[in-house]
PDB file of C-alpha atoms and ligand atoms in Angstrom:
ATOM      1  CA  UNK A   1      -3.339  20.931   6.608  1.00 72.00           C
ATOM      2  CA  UNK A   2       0.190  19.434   8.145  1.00 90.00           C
ATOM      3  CA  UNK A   3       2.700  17.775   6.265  1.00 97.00           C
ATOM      4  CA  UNK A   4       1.879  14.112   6.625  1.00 98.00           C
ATOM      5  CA  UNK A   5       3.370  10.770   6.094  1.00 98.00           C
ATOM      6  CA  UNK A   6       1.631   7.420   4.691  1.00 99.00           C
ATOM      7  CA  UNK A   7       2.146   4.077   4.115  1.00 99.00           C
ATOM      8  CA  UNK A   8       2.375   2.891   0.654  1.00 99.00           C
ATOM      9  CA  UNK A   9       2.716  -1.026  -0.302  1.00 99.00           C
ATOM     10  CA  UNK A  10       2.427  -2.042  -3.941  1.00 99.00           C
ATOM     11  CA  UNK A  11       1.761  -5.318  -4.461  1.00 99.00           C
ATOM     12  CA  UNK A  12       2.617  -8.557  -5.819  1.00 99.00           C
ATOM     13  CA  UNK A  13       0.195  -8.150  -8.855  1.00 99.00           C
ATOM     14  CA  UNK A  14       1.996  -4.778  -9.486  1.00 99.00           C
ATOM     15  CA  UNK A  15       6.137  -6.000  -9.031  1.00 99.00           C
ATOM     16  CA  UNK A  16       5.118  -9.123 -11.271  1.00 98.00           C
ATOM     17  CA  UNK A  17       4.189  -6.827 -13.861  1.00 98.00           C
ATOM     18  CA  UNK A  18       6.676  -4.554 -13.616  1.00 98.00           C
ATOM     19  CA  UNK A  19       4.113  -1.468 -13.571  1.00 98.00           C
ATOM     20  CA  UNK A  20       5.993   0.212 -10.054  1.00 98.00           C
ATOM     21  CA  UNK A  21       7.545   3.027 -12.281  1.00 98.00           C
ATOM     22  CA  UNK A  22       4.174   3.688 -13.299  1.00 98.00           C
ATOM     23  CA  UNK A  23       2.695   4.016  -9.941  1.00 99.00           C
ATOM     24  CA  UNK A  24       5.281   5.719  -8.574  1.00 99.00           C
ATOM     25  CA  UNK A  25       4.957   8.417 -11.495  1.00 98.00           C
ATOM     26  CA  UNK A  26       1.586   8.447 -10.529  1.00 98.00           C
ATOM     27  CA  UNK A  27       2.016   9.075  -6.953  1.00 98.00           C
ATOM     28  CA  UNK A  28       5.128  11.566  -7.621  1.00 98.00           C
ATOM     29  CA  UNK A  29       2.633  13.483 -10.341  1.00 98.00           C
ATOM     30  CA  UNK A  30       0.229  13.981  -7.042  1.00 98.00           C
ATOM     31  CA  UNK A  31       2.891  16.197  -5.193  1.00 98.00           C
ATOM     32  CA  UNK A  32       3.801  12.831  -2.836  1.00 98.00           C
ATOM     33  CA  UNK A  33       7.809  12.296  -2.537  1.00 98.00           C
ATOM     34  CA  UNK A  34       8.613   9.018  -1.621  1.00 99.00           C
ATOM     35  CA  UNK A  35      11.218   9.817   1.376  1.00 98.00           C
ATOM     36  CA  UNK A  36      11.716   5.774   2.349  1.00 99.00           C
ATOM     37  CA  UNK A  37      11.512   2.656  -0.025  1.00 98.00           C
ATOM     38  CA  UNK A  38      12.510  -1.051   0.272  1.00 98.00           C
ATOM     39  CA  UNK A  39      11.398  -4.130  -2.158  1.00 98.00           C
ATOM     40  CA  UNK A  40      10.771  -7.166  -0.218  1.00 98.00           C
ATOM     41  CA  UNK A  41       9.332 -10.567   0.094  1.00 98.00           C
ATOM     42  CA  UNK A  42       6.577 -10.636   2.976  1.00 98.00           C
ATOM     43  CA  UNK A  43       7.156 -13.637   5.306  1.00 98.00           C
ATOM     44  CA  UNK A  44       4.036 -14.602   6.889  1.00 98.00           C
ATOM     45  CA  UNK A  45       4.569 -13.290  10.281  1.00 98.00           C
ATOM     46  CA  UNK A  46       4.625 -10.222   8.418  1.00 98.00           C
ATOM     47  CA  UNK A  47       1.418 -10.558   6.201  1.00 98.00           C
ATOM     48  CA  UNK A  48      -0.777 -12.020   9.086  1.00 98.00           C
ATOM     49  CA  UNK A  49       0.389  -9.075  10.748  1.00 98.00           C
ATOM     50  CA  UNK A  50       0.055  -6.527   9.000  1.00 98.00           C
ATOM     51  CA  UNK A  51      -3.252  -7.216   8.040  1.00 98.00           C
ATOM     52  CA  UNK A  52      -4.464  -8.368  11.330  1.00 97.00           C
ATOM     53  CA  UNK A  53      -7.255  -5.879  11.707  1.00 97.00           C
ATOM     54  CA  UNK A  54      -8.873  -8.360   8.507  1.00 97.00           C
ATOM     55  CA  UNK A  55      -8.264 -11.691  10.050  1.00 97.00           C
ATOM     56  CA  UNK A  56     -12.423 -11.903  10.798  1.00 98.00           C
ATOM     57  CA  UNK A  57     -13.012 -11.576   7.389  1.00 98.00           C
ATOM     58  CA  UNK A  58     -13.771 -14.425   4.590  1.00 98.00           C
ATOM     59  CA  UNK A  59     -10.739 -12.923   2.255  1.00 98.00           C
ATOM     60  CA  UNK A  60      -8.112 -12.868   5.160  1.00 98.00           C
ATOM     61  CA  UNK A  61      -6.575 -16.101   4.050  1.00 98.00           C
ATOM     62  CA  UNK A  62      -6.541 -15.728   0.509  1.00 98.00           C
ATOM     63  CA  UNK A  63      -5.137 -11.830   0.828  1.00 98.00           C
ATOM     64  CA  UNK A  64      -2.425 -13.298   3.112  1.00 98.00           C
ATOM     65  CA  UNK A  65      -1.150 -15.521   0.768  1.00 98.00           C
ATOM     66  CA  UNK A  66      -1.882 -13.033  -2.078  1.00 98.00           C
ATOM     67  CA  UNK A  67       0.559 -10.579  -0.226  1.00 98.00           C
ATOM     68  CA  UNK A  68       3.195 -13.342  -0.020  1.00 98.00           C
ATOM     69  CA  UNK A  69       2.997 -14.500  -3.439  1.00 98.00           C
ATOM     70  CA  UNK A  70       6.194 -12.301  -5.204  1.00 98.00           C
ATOM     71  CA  UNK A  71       8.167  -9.237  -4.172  1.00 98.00           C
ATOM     72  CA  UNK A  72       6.218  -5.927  -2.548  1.00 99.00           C
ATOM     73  CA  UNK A  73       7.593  -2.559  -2.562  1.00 99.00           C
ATOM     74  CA  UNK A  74       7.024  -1.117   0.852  1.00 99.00           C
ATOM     75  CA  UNK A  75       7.453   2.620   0.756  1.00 98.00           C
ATOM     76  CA  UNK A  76       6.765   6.305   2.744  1.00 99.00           C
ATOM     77  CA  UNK A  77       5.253   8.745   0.919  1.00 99.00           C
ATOM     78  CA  UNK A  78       5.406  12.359   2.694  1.00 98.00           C
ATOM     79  CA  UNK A  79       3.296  15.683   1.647  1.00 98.00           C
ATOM     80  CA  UNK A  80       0.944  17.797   2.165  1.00 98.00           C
ATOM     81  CA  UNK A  81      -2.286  15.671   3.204  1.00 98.00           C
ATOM     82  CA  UNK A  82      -0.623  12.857   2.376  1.00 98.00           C
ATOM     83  CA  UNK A  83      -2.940  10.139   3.994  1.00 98.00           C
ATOM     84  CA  UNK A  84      -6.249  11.012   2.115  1.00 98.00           C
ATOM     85  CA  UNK A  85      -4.373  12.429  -0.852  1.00 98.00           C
ATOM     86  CA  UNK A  86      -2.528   8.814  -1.400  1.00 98.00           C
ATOM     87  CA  UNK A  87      -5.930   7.180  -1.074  1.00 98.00           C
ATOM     88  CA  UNK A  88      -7.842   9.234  -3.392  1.00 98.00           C
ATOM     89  CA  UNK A  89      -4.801   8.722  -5.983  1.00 99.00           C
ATOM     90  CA  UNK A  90      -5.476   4.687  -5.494  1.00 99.00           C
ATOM     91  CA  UNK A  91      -8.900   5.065  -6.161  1.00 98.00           C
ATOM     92  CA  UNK A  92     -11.295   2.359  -4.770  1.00 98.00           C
ATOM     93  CA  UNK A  93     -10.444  -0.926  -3.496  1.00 98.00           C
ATOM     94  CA  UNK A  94     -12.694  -2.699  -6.230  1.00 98.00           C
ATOM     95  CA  UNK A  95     -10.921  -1.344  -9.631  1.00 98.00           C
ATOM     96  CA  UNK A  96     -14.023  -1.680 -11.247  1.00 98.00           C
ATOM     97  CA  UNK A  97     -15.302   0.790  -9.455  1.00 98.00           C
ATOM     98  CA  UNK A  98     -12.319   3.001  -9.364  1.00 98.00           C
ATOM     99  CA  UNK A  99     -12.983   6.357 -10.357  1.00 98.00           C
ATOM    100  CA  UNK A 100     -10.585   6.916 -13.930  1.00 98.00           C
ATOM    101  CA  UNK A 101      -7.123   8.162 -14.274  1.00 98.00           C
ATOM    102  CA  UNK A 102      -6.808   6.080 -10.041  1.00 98.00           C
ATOM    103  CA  UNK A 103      -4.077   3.769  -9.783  1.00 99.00           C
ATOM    104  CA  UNK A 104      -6.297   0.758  -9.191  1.00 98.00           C
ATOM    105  CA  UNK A 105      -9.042   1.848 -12.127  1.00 98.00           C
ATOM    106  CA  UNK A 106      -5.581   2.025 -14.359  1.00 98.00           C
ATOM    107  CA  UNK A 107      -3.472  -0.411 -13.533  1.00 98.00           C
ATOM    108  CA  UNK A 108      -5.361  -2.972 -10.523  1.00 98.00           C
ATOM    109  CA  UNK A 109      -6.496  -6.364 -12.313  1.00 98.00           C
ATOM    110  CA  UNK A 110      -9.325  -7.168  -9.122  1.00 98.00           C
ATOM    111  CA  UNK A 111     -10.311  -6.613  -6.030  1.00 98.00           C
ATOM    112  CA  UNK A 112      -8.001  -8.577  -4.333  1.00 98.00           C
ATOM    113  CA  UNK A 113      -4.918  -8.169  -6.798  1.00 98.00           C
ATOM    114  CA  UNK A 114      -5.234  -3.703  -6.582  1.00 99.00           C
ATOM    115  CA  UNK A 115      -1.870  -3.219  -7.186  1.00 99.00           C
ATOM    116  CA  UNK A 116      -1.439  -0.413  -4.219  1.00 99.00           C
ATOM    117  CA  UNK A 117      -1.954  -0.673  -0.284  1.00 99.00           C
ATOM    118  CA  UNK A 118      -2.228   2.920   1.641  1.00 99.00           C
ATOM    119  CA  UNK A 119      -3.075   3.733   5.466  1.00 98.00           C
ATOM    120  CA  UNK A 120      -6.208   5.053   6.226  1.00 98.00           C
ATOM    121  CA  UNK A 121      -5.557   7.284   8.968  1.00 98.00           C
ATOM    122  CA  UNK A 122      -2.922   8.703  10.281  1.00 98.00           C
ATOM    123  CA  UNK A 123      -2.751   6.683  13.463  1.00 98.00           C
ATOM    124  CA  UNK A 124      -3.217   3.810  11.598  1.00 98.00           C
ATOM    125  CA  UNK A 125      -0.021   5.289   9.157  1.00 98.00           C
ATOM    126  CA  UNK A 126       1.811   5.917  12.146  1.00 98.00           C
ATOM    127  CA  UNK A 127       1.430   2.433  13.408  1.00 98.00           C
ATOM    128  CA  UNK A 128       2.154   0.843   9.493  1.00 98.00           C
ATOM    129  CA  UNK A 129       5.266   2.629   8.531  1.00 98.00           C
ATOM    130  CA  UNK A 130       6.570   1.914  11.772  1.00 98.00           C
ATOM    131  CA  UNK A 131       5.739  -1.729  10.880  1.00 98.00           C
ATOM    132  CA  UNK A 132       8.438  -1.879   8.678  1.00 98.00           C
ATOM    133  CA  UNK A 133      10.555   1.260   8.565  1.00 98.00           C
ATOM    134  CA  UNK A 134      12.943   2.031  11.646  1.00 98.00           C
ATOM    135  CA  UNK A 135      13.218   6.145  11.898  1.00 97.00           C
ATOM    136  CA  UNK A 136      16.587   6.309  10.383  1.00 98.00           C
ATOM    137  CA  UNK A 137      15.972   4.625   7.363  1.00 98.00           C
ATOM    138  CA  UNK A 138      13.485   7.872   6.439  1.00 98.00           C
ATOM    139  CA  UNK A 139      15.358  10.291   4.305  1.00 98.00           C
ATOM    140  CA  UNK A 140      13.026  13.344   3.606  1.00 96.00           C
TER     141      UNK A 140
HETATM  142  P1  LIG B   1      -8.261  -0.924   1.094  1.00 62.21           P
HETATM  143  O1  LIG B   1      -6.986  -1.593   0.636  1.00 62.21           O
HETATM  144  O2  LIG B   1      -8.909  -0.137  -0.008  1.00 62.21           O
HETATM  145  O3  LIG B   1      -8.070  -0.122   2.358  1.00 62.21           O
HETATM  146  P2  LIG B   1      -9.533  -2.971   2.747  1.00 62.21           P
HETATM  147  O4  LIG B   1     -11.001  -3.115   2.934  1.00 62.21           O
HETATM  148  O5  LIG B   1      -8.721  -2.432   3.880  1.00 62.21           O
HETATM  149  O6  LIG B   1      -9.322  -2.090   1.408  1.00 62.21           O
HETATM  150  O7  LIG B   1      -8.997  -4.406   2.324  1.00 62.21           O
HETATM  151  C1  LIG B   1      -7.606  -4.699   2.356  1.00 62.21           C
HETATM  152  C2  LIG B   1      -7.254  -5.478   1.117  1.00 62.21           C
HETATM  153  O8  LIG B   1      -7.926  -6.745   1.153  1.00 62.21           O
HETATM  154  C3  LIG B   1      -7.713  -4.863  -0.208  1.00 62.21           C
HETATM  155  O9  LIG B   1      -6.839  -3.858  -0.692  1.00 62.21           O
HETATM  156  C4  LIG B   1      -7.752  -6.065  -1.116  1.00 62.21           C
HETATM  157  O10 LIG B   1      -6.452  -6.446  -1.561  1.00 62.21           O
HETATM  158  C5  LIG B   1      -8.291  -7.142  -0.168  1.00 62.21           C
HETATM  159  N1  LIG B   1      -9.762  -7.242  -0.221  1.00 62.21           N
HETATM  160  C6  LIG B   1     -10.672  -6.358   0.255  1.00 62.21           C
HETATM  161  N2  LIG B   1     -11.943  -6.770   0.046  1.00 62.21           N
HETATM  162  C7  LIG B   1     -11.823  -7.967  -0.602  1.00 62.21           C
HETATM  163  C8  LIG B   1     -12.788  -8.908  -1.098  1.00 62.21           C
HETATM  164  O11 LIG B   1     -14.016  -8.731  -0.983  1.00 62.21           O
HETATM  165  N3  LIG B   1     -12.282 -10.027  -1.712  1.00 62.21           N
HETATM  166  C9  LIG B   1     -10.934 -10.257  -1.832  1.00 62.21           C
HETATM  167  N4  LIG B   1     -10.012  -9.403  -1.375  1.00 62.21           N
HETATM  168  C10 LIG B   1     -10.433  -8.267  -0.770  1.00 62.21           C
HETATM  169 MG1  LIG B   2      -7.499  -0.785   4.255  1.00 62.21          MG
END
């Protein structure tokens, strides 16, 4: 398997708690380097887009606003597998059913507020860091 590269968000639940150290230890533990990192405030242009692929569903409105609500920590994360081995790291998008020692079974509060985002492909990471992340600002 290639060297990859992933999208990693962590979220407003996550900054407000100041619990980022902690993920990133997690993710860092893993064998993921984070090779580009910025902590921002979303605007919604940005939320609605970035999450456009949800905007059918009943929780797009409330995730939007979720997403906008305090600081995120957009970030690259670059290794070895790195688009399946970031999501298994997260664990499942409901923490309560997270498997244990997963970011979201450790440190996500509920479904909605799970502490970490990560692609799900690598098209789709492709697409996502270049969402927010122009090539130079990627330091391997
Ligand atoms: P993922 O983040 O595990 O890939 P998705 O299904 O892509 O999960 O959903 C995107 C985000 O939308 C989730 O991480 C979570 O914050 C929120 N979300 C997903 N399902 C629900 C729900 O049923 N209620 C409220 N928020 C949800
Ligand atoms: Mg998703």
């Amino acid at each position: 398997m290639a060297i990859q590269r992933t999208l990693s968000i962590i979220k407003p639940d996550a900054t407000k708690r100041d619990v980022t150290g902690k993920i990133n230890q997690m993710l860092e533990t893993s064998g993921l380097r984070i090779v580009a990192q910025k902590r921002i405030k979303l605007s919604q242009d940005q939320a609605e887009g970035f999450y456009s692929v949800h905007k059918e569903r009943p929780f797009y409105n409330d995730l939007v606003n979720f997403m906008m609500s305090g600081p995120v920590i957009v970030q690259v994360l670059e290794g070895e597998n790195a688009v399946k081995l970031n999501r298994d790291v997260m664990g499942a998008t409901n923490p309560e059913e997270a498997d244990k020692g997963t970011i979201r079974a450790e440190v996500g509060l509920s479904i909605e507020a799970n502490s970490v985002h990560g692609s799900d492909s690598e098209e789709n990471a492709i697409n996502e860091i270049s969402f927010f992340f122009e090539d130079e600002e990627i330091c391997p």
